Structures are given as structure tokens and as C-alpha cells.
């Protein structure tokens, strides 16, 4: 399951420091004062007197989200250190909001006042929670037709089972049954410590146990004769030099590289430390070929994924474009596609040679956006293994009236030709089994062996 990134991080705001009362506002801050609606995302932002307040809206609800305080001319900072930048454009009736570490921004349009539903508190019971839950997916989820799910029929079936006093356990079960047939790992229901999410059939969701088992197998079997075996980024990244001169880079996620509470800048810095070692700074030359192993990758920050791609090219190119659903009544209407670029990183060695990417059904979210970012990489990139999970969008987190949460995707990631891989995942060029019980039992790693064979066959 994706660690909450652009959607949840950008707008799940909490109070931080603020200017002293009565202090004169900078001109940039004054320009952003007012009420703003985001294109897509069902969100309204109110910026008044140094405070940014989020409102999550649907046709049946307006729920107050978290808030933040201004910490710079354009900046609003949450207590975990994430910085939001809010700016106006042109006539100052349009603008943008971007989260520290995000790969894109959200467009803002100034509106005269808060929606009427935001001015009063609605009911907080289980029936109200049901209605907001259903409506949130109805207005924002892009994939009902592709999944073959009639969401209106789902409401007709389940709403009679819910009343104002339905216990939380029963409501959680109802919500889980409603979204289960979507088989979408980015659709989740949360009630305290309980989370329900269900991925594509035949795949295994990455977690600590799955990751530890795969890593132990790889180290003992694939890397037994390797040199310079090193762990980086709190163990999320492993590098080794293979006997034939190729490099092996295992990445189990695009998050958690630095200490908890560290500013975002600490994350790419730790990633760069690993890449400096992997791409040749310490030995003075790059590897003859490179295997990047994403077969168990739980996702995280798309920005870190794009940062890594920037170390694998000397030429800029477009990684993908992303768009969000932008009409509550029409799932075919979207925001304008926003391109995400791979720019060659400044400083540190680059690797531009042949590359093999290992993927599987446990390659999820930012692991998949990284895979997509390499599809148009200059130079040869070969994908080996199994299709990825098929979930790309950032999480859209909706707080329900009773305190539960619904997590859902509302974005599509597009290739240059306009294709998406949601649901199906990105297929490999060469198909091999990935961490099956038969492979474990037989001491085989067919995908890794094929990768080494492909690289050694390069001129």
C-alpha cells in the first residue's frame, strides 16, 4: 500500500508556527489570502490571517480537515516538516499548491466564499458516514467501468444494511465488502489501527515479512559471490558488485530513507549516498551493467523515484503525465495532463549503460511510477519478471463524519501515447516467475538469472 504522498501529504495539514499577532503580511502572503478550490481532488482551501484550513467536499458534505500556519512568504509548514508552497498566477484569481517533495502541483481557482455546507456541521453518525463514503468514491474514483463495478448498484445493495447507530465493526465490514471487488490496492478503509485493502488477484502485497524473506533469499542465493555488499537508507536499499562486473541495486521502497521527522531533503540525500556507491564514485568506474530489483517494493515518494531516474540518464525526457478526475458527474473528464520530467541529476556519477529492471505483482505505486519513468529512458532498459501491481495514483484521503477514513485514487498516469496501466500493471519484456513457493523450494531465482544473462550478452 502506498505511503501517503502528494494527495494526503499536501492537504493533510497540521498546525505549525505562525507570525506574531499583528505582524505585517508579506505581499505574496496577502495575495494568496481568500478561498480557493482545487481543480479535481474535491477540496477547498481557506487562507486567512496566516492560517490555511482544508475542507473536503462532496455533493452531500463538507468536512473540515486539518490546518497549517504560515512559515514564510509562500510557505505553510506542518509539524512533520513538510512544506506547502502556495502561489498565485496572472490576475491572482488562479494559483497553485505544491507539497515539498511532490512531482506536480494542484491548480487553484479563487471562489467568493465557502460552500454553504461548510458553514454548519452535519450529522456524524454511521448513516452519514456511509453516504459520504459512497459519494467520495462516486465523485472521484476513475476506474469503476474498467473494473466492471456498478457503484450505484453497490449503494442500493448495502445502504439498507446501515442505520444511524450501526456499530463501527459492522460499518467497517460493510465498507470492506463494498470495495473488495475493485481489487485496487489504493482503495482502503481505515478505522483506527484497522485497515482493509485488497490488491490484484494472484499478487502479494509487500510488507515487512515478505520483504525480509525475499531479501534473505537474494543475499544467500544471488549475492553469495558478490563483493561490496552494502545496505543504505535504513536497509531500504542494498547494493552489491556481481562477479561479472555488473551491479545489483535492490530497492524495497521509496520512503523511510532518513530518520523519522527529518526534513524531506534528508531523503534524496540518503538516496544519493547509496547511488554514489552503486554507480561508481567509490571505485572510479560504473558497473558494466546494472540490475535494479523492485520485485518487493511498497512504493512511497514519486519524487524520490524520479530523482533516481535522473541518475540513470544524461538526457532530459518526459517520465509520464498525470491527470486527476475533475467532474463529480462525469468520470471521463479530467484535469489537464501535467508532465513529469526526468532531469539529469546535478553532481554524482550517472549510469547510462544497459539496465535490467526486475518487477512483479509486489511492485506497487511509486515502484510502478519509477518503472514507467524508465520506459522512455535513453539507452536500453529491459523489464524482466511479472506485471506490476497496477496502482499509480497518489492516495486521496477522505475523513468520514464518524472518524473513519476512505483512501482512494483519483489520478491516472499516462504514457507518451496516453496509455495507462492501472489495473493490469506494467508488463515485463521477458516473463519469469517471481518469488514463488516453487522457486524458493528449489533454490531458484529465474528472474535474477535471466537478468544477469541479458546483461552479460551485451557487447
Short mmCIF file of C-alpha atoms in Angstrom, two decimals:
data_model
loop_
_atom_site.label_atom_id
_atom_site.label_comp_id
_atom_site.label_asym_id
_atom_site.label_seq_id
_atom_site.Cartn_x
_atom_site.Cartn_y
_atom_site.Cartn_z
CA UNK A 1 0.00 0.00 0.00
CA UNK A 2 1.31 3.36 -0.91
CA UNK A 3 2.73 5.53 1.81
CA UNK A 4 0.58 8.66 1.82
CA UNK A 5 2.24 11.05 -0.66
CA UNK A 6 1.11 14.04 -2.70
CA UNK A 7 -2.64 13.85 -2.11
CA UNK A 8 -2.60 13.05 1.59
CA UNK A 9 0.63 14.86 2.44
CA UNK A 10 -0.20 18.02 0.56
CA UNK A 11 -3.51 18.62 2.25
CA UNK A 12 -3.49 16.60 5.49
CA UNK A 13 -2.21 19.64 7.32
CA UNK A 14 -1.49 20.28 10.98
CA UNK A 15 -0.70 23.40 12.93
CA UNK A 16 2.89 24.66 12.97
CA UNK A 17 4.41 28.05 13.81
CA UNK A 18 2.84 31.35 12.72
CA UNK A 19 3.89 35.01 12.51
CA UNK A 20 3.36 37.08 15.61
CA UNK A 21 -0.09 38.61 16.00
CA UNK A 22 -0.36 41.97 14.31
CA UNK A 23 2.75 41.42 12.16
CA UNK A 24 2.52 42.90 8.68
CA UNK A 25 1.86 40.31 5.98
CA UNK A 26 4.36 39.91 3.12
CA UNK A 27 2.86 40.88 -0.24
CA UNK A 28 2.99 37.27 -1.51
CA UNK A 29 1.09 36.02 1.53
CA UNK A 30 -1.53 38.73 1.15
CA UNK A 31 -2.05 37.74 -2.49
CA UNK A 32 -3.00 34.20 -1.53
CA UNK A 33 -5.48 35.22 1.16
CA UNK A 34 -9.00 34.05 0.38
CA UNK A 35 -10.95 30.94 -0.58
CA UNK A 36 -9.60 28.55 -3.21
CA UNK A 37 -11.00 25.44 -4.91
CA UNK A 38 -8.64 22.87 -6.37
CA UNK A 39 -9.13 21.53 -9.87
CA UNK A 40 -10.07 17.95 -9.08
CA UNK A 41 -9.49 16.48 -5.60
CA UNK A 42 -12.79 17.74 -4.10
CA UNK A 43 -11.01 20.23 -1.87
CA UNK A 44 -11.45 23.85 -0.82
CA UNK A 45 -8.71 25.80 0.95
CA UNK A 46 -9.33 28.84 3.13
CA UNK A 47 -6.30 31.06 3.77
CA UNK A 48 -6.89 33.73 6.39
CA UNK A 49 -4.53 35.59 8.73
CA UNK A 50 -1.69 33.14 8.28
CA UNK A 51 -3.81 30.01 8.69
CA UNK A 52 -4.58 27.54 5.92
CA UNK A 53 -7.67 25.42 6.51
CA UNK A 54 -8.67 22.46 4.36
CA UNK A 55 -12.27 21.45 3.60
CA UNK A 56 -13.09 18.12 1.97
CA UNK A 57 -16.21 18.48 -0.15
CA UNK A 58 -18.75 16.30 -1.95
CA UNK A 59 -22.28 16.96 -3.19
CA UNK A 60 -23.59 15.81 0.22
CA UNK A 61 -20.91 17.04 2.62
CA UNK A 62 -18.22 19.49 3.61
CA UNK A 63 -15.88 18.26 6.32
CA UNK A 64 -13.22 20.40 7.93
CA UNK A 65 -9.79 18.92 7.51
CA UNK A 66 -6.57 19.86 9.24
CA UNK A 67 -4.91 23.28 9.26
CA UNK A 68 -1.44 24.79 8.99
CA UNK A 69 0.27 28.09 9.80
CA UNK A 70 2.31 30.30 7.51
CA UNK A 71 6.07 29.96 7.99
CA UNK A 72 7.29 32.00 5.02
CA UNK A 73 6.04 34.30 2.24
CA UNK A 74 4.62 31.37 0.24
CA UNK A 75 5.11 28.54 2.72
CA UNK A 76 2.87 26.65 5.13
CA UNK A 77 4.65 24.03 7.21
CA UNK A 78 3.25 21.08 9.07
CA UNK A 79 4.75 19.68 12.24
CA UNK A 80 6.36 16.77 10.38
CA UNK A 81 8.40 19.30 8.37
CA UNK A 82 6.51 19.00 5.06
CA UNK A 83 6.36 22.40 3.38
CA UNK A 84 3.46 23.51 1.17
CA UNK A 85 4.09 26.30 -1.32
CA UNK A 86 1.03 28.36 -2.34
CA UNK A 87 1.37 30.90 -5.15
CA UNK A 88 -0.90 33.00 -7.34
CA UNK A 89 -0.72 33.33 -11.11
CA UNK A 90 -1.60 36.08 -13.57
CA UNK A 91 -4.60 38.02 -12.32
CA UNK A 92 -4.28 36.39 -8.88
CA UNK A 93 -7.57 34.56 -9.25
CA UNK A 94 -5.71 31.38 -10.13
CA UNK A 95 -2.83 29.75 -8.34
CA UNK A 96 -1.15 26.51 -7.33
CA UNK A 97 -0.24 24.47 -4.29
CA UNK A 98 2.74 22.13 -4.21
CA UNK A 99 3.97 19.88 -1.43
CA UNK A 100 7.65 19.58 -0.60
CA UNK A 101 8.86 16.51 -2.47
CA UNK A 102 5.87 16.26 -4.81
CA UNK A 103 6.35 15.73 -8.55
CA UNK A 104 3.48 18.03 -9.52
CA UNK A 105 1.22 20.76 -8.27
CA UNK A 106 -2.51 21.31 -7.95
CA UNK A 107 -4.20 24.17 -9.71
CA UNK A 108 -6.27 26.55 -7.59
CA UNK A 109 -9.19 28.79 -8.57
CA UNK A 110 -10.33 31.61 -6.32
CA UNK A 111 -14.00 31.45 -5.26
CA UNK A 112 -16.08 34.08 -3.49
CA UNK A 113 -16.98 32.12 -0.36
CA UNK A 114 -17.00 28.72 1.24
CA UNK A 115 -19.67 26.30 0.00
CA UNK A 116 -22.78 26.57 2.13
CA UNK A 117 -22.36 23.08 3.54
CA UNK A 118 -19.05 24.16 5.09
CA UNK A 119 -20.78 26.69 7.33
CA UNK A 120 -22.52 24.14 9.53
CA UNK A 121 -21.75 20.71 10.93
CA UNK A 122 -23.79 17.85 9.55
CA UNK A 123 -24.63 14.57 11.28
CA UNK A 124 -21.74 12.40 12.47
CA UNK A 125 -23.48 9.04 12.65
CA UNK A 126 -22.92 5.83 10.70
CA UNK A 127 -25.52 6.57 8.04
CA UNK A 128 -23.89 9.94 7.32
CA UNK A 129 -20.53 8.16 7.13
CA UNK A 130 -21.97 5.71 4.60
CA UNK A 131 -23.31 8.49 2.40
CA UNK A 132 -20.01 10.42 2.42
CA UNK A 133 -18.04 7.20 1.80
CA UNK A 134 -20.14 6.26 -1.21
CA UNK A 135 -20.24 9.80 -2.57
CA UNK A 136 -16.48 10.27 -2.23
CA UNK A 137 -15.80 7.31 -4.50
CA UNK A 138 -18.69 8.19 -6.80
CA UNK A 139 -17.22 11.65 -7.47
CA UNK A 140 -13.52 10.81 -7.56
CA UNK A 141 -12.74 7.17 -8.41
CA UNK A 142 -11.83 6.87 -12.12
CA UNK A 143 -11.94 3.10 -12.68
CA UNK A 144 -15.44 1.73 -12.00
CA UNK A 145 -16.07 0.97 -15.69
CA UNK A 146 -12.65 -0.65 -16.14
CA UNK A 147 -13.23 -2.78 -13.03
CA UNK A 148 -16.76 -3.77 -14.12
CA UNK A 149 -18.32 -2.47 -10.88
CA UNK A 150 -21.73 -0.75 -10.86
CA UNK A 151 -21.20 1.60 -7.92
CA UNK A 152 -24.88 2.67 -7.89
CA UNK A 153 -25.94 -0.96 -7.55
CA UNK A 154 -23.46 -1.30 -4.68
CA UNK A 155 -25.15 1.58 -2.87
CA UNK A 156 -28.60 0.08 -3.43
CA UNK A 157 -27.43 -3.23 -2.01
CA UNK A 158 -25.60 -2.01 1.08
CA UNK A 159 -27.29 1.19 2.25
CA UNK A 160 -30.36 -0.66 3.63
CA UNK A 161 -27.96 -2.54 5.94
CA UNK A 162 -26.83 0.69 7.62
CA UNK A 163 -28.62 2.95 10.10
CA UNK A 164 -27.54 5.86 12.25
CA UNK A 165 -26.43 3.61 15.12
CA UNK A 166 -24.69 0.85 13.14
CA UNK A 167 -21.68 -0.22 15.27
CA UNK A 168 -18.23 0.65 13.88
CA UNK A 169 -17.27 -3.02 13.44
CA UNK A 170 -20.30 -3.66 11.26
CA UNK A 171 -19.79 -0.49 9.25
CA UNK A 172 -16.13 -1.33 8.66
CA UNK A 173 -17.20 -4.75 7.36
CA UNK A 174 -19.80 -3.17 5.07
CA UNK A 175 -17.28 -0.73 3.60
CA UNK A 176 -14.75 -3.54 3.10
CA UNK A 177 -17.32 -5.66 1.26
CA UNK A 178 -18.26 -2.71 -0.94
CA UNK A 179 -14.73 -2.01 -2.21
CA UNK A 180 -13.36 -5.56 -2.16
CA UNK A 181 -14.48 -6.37 -5.75
CA UNK A 182 -12.43 -3.44 -7.06
CA UNK A 183 -9.23 -5.37 -6.25
CA UNK A 184 -7.48 -2.00 -6.06
CA UNK A 185 -4.62 -1.78 -3.59
CA UNK A 186 -5.05 2.00 -3.46
CA UNK A 187 -8.63 1.75 -2.21
CA UNK A 188 -8.64 1.29 1.54
CA UNK A 189 -10.86 1.66 4.58
CA UNK A 190 -9.29 2.72 7.85
CA UNK A 191 -10.75 2.67 11.35
CA UNK A 192 -8.05 3.38 13.90
CA UNK A 193 -5.41 0.67 13.54
CA UNK A 194 -7.59 -1.45 11.25
CA UNK A 195 -7.05 -1.13 7.51
CA UNK A 196 -8.73 -3.08 4.74
CA UNK A 197 -7.17 -3.07 1.26
CA UNK A 198 -7.14 -5.74 -1.42
CA UNK A 199 -4.82 -5.98 -4.39
CA UNK A 200 -4.96 -7.62 -7.79
CA UNK A 201 -5.82 -11.34 -7.57
CA UNK A 202 -2.77 -13.60 -7.65
CA UNK A 203 -0.44 -10.98 -6.17
CA UNK A 204 1.02 -10.48 -2.70
CA UNK A 205 1.04 -7.08 -1.05
CA UNK A 206 4.54 -6.12 0.12
CA UNK A 207 5.07 -5.89 3.86
CA UNK A 208 7.96 -6.32 6.24
CA UNK A 209 7.68 -10.11 6.38
CA UNK A 210 7.52 -10.53 2.60
CA UNK A 211 10.41 -8.11 2.13
CA UNK A 212 12.61 -9.79 4.76
CA UNK A 213 12.08 -13.25 3.27
CA UNK A 214 12.91 -12.09 -0.25
CA UNK A 215 15.96 -10.14 0.87
CA UNK A 216 17.38 -13.08 2.83
CA UNK A 217 16.89 -15.36 -0.18
CA UNK A 218 18.56 -12.91 -2.57
CA UNK A 219 21.55 -12.32 -0.30
CA UNK A 220 22.13 -16.02 0.34
CA UNK A 221 21.48 -17.24 -3.20
CA UNK A 222 22.05 -14.44 -5.74
CA UNK A 223 24.72 -12.44 -3.92
CA UNK A 224 26.72 -15.24 -2.31
CA UNK A 225 29.74 -14.49 -4.52
CA UNK A 226 29.18 -10.73 -4.78
CA UNK A 227 31.56 -8.09 -3.47
CA UNK A 228 30.95 -4.81 -1.64
CA UNK A 229 27.55 -5.85 -0.31
CA UNK A 230 26.16 -2.78 1.46
CA UNK A 231 22.87 -1.60 2.95
CA UNK A 232 21.73 2.01 2.81
CA UNK A 233 18.69 4.10 3.71
CA UNK A 234 17.66 2.21 6.84
CA UNK A 235 18.00 -1.06 4.93
CA UNK A 236 15.59 0.00 2.16
CA UNK A 237 18.41 -0.06 -0.41
CA UNK A 238 21.01 -2.81 -0.96
CA UNK A 239 23.91 -2.69 -3.40
CA UNK A 240 26.48 -5.30 -4.46
CA UNK A 241 29.05 -5.83 -7.24
CA UNK A 242 28.32 -9.06 -9.09
CA UNK A 243 31.18 -11.38 -10.13
CA UNK A 244 30.95 -10.44 -13.83
CA UNK A 245 31.34 -6.71 -13.17
CA UNK A 246 27.63 -5.92 -13.18
CA UNK A 247 25.96 -4.02 -10.36
CA UNK A 248 22.91 -5.10 -8.36
CA UNK A 249 20.67 -2.49 -6.71
CA UNK A 250 17.70 -3.64 -4.62
CA UNK A 251 15.11 -1.02 -3.60
CA UNK A 252 12.29 -2.12 -1.30
CA UNK A 253 10.55 1.25 -1.17
CA UNK A 254 10.79 4.95 -1.97
CA UNK A 255 10.31 6.18 1.57
CA UNK A 256 11.79 5.86 5.05
CA UNK A 257 15.37 6.56 3.99
CA UNK A 258 16.08 9.05 6.78
CA UNK A 259 15.20 9.27 10.45
CA UNK A 260 11.57 9.86 11.37
CA UNK A 261 10.80 13.57 11.45
CA UNK A 262 13.77 14.52 9.27
CA UNK A 263 13.09 17.18 6.60
CA UNK A 264 12.35 15.94 3.10
CA UNK A 265 15.83 16.98 1.89
CA UNK A 266 17.30 14.19 4.02
CA UNK A 267 15.53 11.56 1.90
CA UNK A 268 17.15 12.30 -1.51
CA UNK A 269 20.46 12.91 0.27
CA UNK A 270 20.43 9.37 1.63
CA UNK A 271 19.35 8.02 -1.77
CA UNK A 272 22.30 9.86 -3.36
CA UNK A 273 24.70 8.30 -0.87
CA UNK A 274 23.57 4.85 -1.99
CA UNK A 275 23.73 5.78 -5.67
CA UNK A 276 27.21 7.25 -5.37
CA UNK A 277 28.39 3.85 -4.19
CA UNK A 278 26.33 1.89 -6.73
CA UNK A 279 27.22 3.98 -9.78
CA UNK A 280 30.94 4.06 -9.34
CA UNK A 281 32.12 7.01 -7.26
CA UNK A 282 33.93 4.76 -4.76
CA UNK A 283 35.65 2.52 -7.36
CA UNK A 284 36.11 5.17 -10.04
CA UNK A 285 34.13 3.45 -12.77
CA UNK A 286 30.49 2.50 -13.42
CA UNK A 287 29.31 -1.12 -13.46
CA UNK A 288 29.30 -2.99 -16.80
CA UNK A 289 25.54 -3.40 -16.47
CA UNK A 290 23.00 -2.74 -13.76
CA UNK A 291 20.19 -4.82 -12.27
CA UNK A 292 17.60 -2.81 -10.33
CA UNK A 293 15.41 -5.13 -8.28
CA UNK A 294 11.93 -3.76 -7.48
CA UNK A 295 10.17 -7.11 -7.08
CA UNK A 296 9.27 -6.27 -3.48
CA UNK A 297 8.69 -2.52 -3.45
CA UNK A 298 5.94 -0.97 -1.36
CA UNK A 299 6.08 2.45 -3.02
CA UNK A 300 6.42 5.83 -1.35
CA UNK A 301 7.52 9.12 -2.90
CA UNK A 302 7.25 9.60 -6.65
CA UNK A 303 9.76 12.44 -6.28
CA UNK A 304 12.40 10.03 -4.99
CA UNK A 305 11.61 7.67 -7.85
CA UNK A 306 12.09 10.46 -10.41
CA UNK A 307 15.25 11.53 -8.57
CA UNK A 308 16.67 8.04 -9.05
CA UNK A 309 15.73 8.10 -12.74
CA UNK A 310 17.73 11.33 -13.03
CA UNK A 311 20.88 9.41 -12.08
CA UNK A 312 20.28 6.94 -14.94
CA UNK A 313 20.39 9.36 -17.87
CA UNK A 314 22.42 12.22 -19.30
CA UNK A 315 19.49 13.50 -21.36
CA UNK A 316 16.22 15.02 -20.09
CA UNK A 317 12.96 13.36 -21.09
CA UNK A 318 9.33 13.04 -20.01
CA UNK A 319 8.70 10.32 -17.43
CA UNK A 320 4.90 10.40 -17.70
CA UNK A 321 1.99 12.78 -17.36
CA UNK A 322 -0.60 12.69 -14.61
CA UNK A 323 -4.18 13.89 -14.57
CA UNK A 324 -6.95 13.80 -11.99
CA UNK A 325 -10.65 13.19 -12.34
CA UNK A 326 -12.25 16.64 -12.49
CA UNK A 327 -16.04 16.31 -12.75
CA UNK A 328 -18.11 14.67 -9.98
CA UNK A 329 -20.77 13.66 -12.50
CA UNK A 330 -18.57 12.56 -15.41
CA UNK A 331 -15.69 10.10 -14.90
CA UNK A 332 -14.37 10.81 -18.41
CA UNK A 333 -13.41 14.42 -17.62
CA UNK A 334 -10.01 15.17 -16.16
CA UNK A 335 -7.63 17.96 -15.30
CA UNK A 336 -5.15 18.94 -17.99
CA UNK A 337 -2.34 16.31 -18.07
CA UNK A 338 0.67 17.59 -16.16
CA UNK A 339 4.00 16.30 -17.47
CA UNK A 340 6.61 14.97 -15.05
CA UNK A 341 10.17 15.30 -16.32
CA UNK A 342 13.32 13.32 -15.66
CA UNK A 343 16.21 15.77 -15.46
CA UNK A 344 19.81 14.55 -15.25
CA UNK A 345 20.90 14.94 -11.65
CA UNK A 346 23.48 17.58 -10.79
CA UNK A 347 26.54 16.08 -9.17
CA UNK A 348 27.38 12.46 -8.55
CA UNK A 349 28.03 9.77 -11.15
CA UNK A 350 25.40 8.89 -13.73
CA UNK A 351 24.78 5.48 -15.24
CA UNK A 352 23.68 5.41 -18.89
CA UNK A 353 24.51 1.83 -19.81
CA UNK A 354 22.31 -1.26 -20.20
CA UNK A 355 19.85 -1.76 -17.39
CA UNK A 356 17.56 -4.60 -16.35
CA UNK A 357 14.57 -3.88 -14.12
CA UNK A 358 13.09 -6.75 -12.10
CA UNK A 359 9.38 -6.33 -11.34
CA UNK A 360 6.44 -8.35 -10.06
CA UNK A 361 3.00 -8.13 -8.53
CA UNK A 362 4.56 -6.81 -5.32
CA UNK A 363 5.97 -3.82 -7.22
CA UNK A 364 3.49 -1.19 -6.08
CA UNK A 365 2.74 2.51 -6.54
CA UNK A 366 5.94 4.61 -6.63
CA UNK A 367 7.76 1.42 -7.62
CA UNK A 368 5.46 1.38 -10.63
CA UNK A 369 5.82 5.07 -11.43
CA UNK A 370 9.60 4.52 -11.41
CA UNK A 371 9.13 1.60 -13.79
CA UNK A 372 7.00 3.83 -16.01
CA UNK A 373 9.61 6.60 -15.82
CA UNK A 374 12.19 4.24 -17.36
CA UNK A 375 10.01 3.24 -20.32
CA UNK A 376 11.31 6.13 -22.44
CA UNK A 377 14.78 6.26 -20.87
CA UNK A 378 17.51 6.81 -23.45
CA UNK A 379 19.55 3.64 -23.67
CA UNK A 380 18.43 0.06 -23.25
CA UNK A 381 16.15 -0.91 -20.35
CA UNK A 382 14.77 -4.45 -20.20
CA UNK A 383 11.97 -5.42 -17.80
CA UNK A 384 12.05 -9.00 -16.50
CA UNK A 385 9.65 -10.82 -14.18
CA UNK A 386 5.91 -10.32 -13.81
CA UNK A 387 3.50 -7.39 -14.33
CA UNK A 388 3.50 -4.76 -11.60
CA UNK A 389 0.51 -4.37 -9.26
CA UNK A 390 -1.34 -1.73 -11.32
CA UNK A 391 -1.85 1.18 -8.87
CA UNK A 392 -0.20 4.52 -9.64
CA UNK A 393 -2.22 7.41 -8.23
CA UNK A 394 -1.40 9.20 -5.02
CA UNK A 395 -3.80 8.43 -2.21
CA UNK A 396 -6.77 10.75 -1.82
CA UNK A 397 -7.60 10.54 1.90
CA UNK A 398 -11.18 11.37 2.92
CA UNK A 399 -12.15 11.69 6.57
CA UNK A 400 -15.68 10.43 7.18
CA UNK A 401 -18.15 12.05 9.60
CA UNK A 402 -17.70 9.27 12.17
CA UNK A 403 -13.89 9.50 12.13
CA UNK A 404 -13.17 6.58 9.78
CA UNK A 405 -11.16 7.21 6.63
CA UNK A 406 -11.53 6.24 2.99
CA UNK A 407 -8.38 6.13 0.86
CA UNK A 408 -8.79 6.10 -2.89
CA UNK A 409 -7.01 7.01 -6.13
CA UNK A 410 -8.31 9.80 -8.35
CA UNK A 411 -5.41 10.16 -10.79
CA UNK A 412 -4.15 8.46 -13.93
CA UNK A 413 -0.51 8.25 -15.01
CA UNK A 414 -0.20 8.46 -18.79
CA UNK A 415 2.49 7.30 -21.16
CA UNK A 416 3.55 9.45 -24.10
CA UNK A 417 0.82 7.77 -26.18
CA UNK A 418 -1.83 8.36 -23.49
CA UNK A 419 -1.96 4.81 -22.17
CA UNK A 420 -2.40 3.90 -18.51
CA UNK A 421 -1.51 0.65 -16.75
CA UNK A 422 -3.96 0.91 -13.85
CA UNK A 423 -5.43 -2.48 -13.03
CA UNK A 424 -3.22 -4.54 -15.33
CA UNK A 425 0.19 -3.28 -14.24
CA UNK A 426 3.20 -2.70 -16.47
CA UNK A 427 4.12 -5.95 -18.23
CA UNK A 428 7.70 -7.27 -18.47
CA UNK A 429 9.56 -7.70 -21.73
CA UNK A 430 10.67 -11.14 -20.56
CA UNK A 431 8.39 -13.19 -18.30
CA UNK A 432 9.87 -15.20 -15.42
CA UNK A 433 8.44 -16.44 -12.11
CA UNK A 434 8.97 -14.12 -9.15
CA UNK A 435 9.49 -15.48 -5.62
CA UNK A 436 7.03 -18.35 -5.98
CA UNK A 437 6.99 -21.14 -3.44
CA UNK A 438 8.36 -23.44 -6.13
CA UNK A 439 11.27 -21.06 -6.73
CA UNK A 440 12.00 -20.79 -3.01
CA UNK A 441 11.81 -24.57 -2.52
CA UNK A 442 14.07 -25.27 -5.49
CA UNK A 443 16.59 -22.59 -4.61
CA UNK A 444 15.89 -20.88 -7.94
CA UNK A 445 15.67 -17.22 -8.88
CA UNK A 446 14.83 -17.37 -12.56
CA UNK A 447 14.26 -13.63 -12.98
CA UNK A 448 17.64 -12.73 -11.45
CA UNK A 449 19.46 -15.35 -13.53
CA UNK A 450 17.79 -14.08 -16.70
CA UNK A 451 18.80 -10.53 -15.84
CA UNK A 452 22.46 -11.48 -15.45
CA UNK A 453 22.31 -13.46 -18.69
CA UNK A 454 20.85 -10.46 -20.56
CA UNK A 455 23.49 -8.07 -19.24
CA UNK A 456 26.38 -10.43 -19.93
CA UNK A 457 25.22 -10.79 -23.52
CA UNK A 458 25.62 -7.05 -24.09
CA UNK A 459 28.55 -6.03 -26.32
#
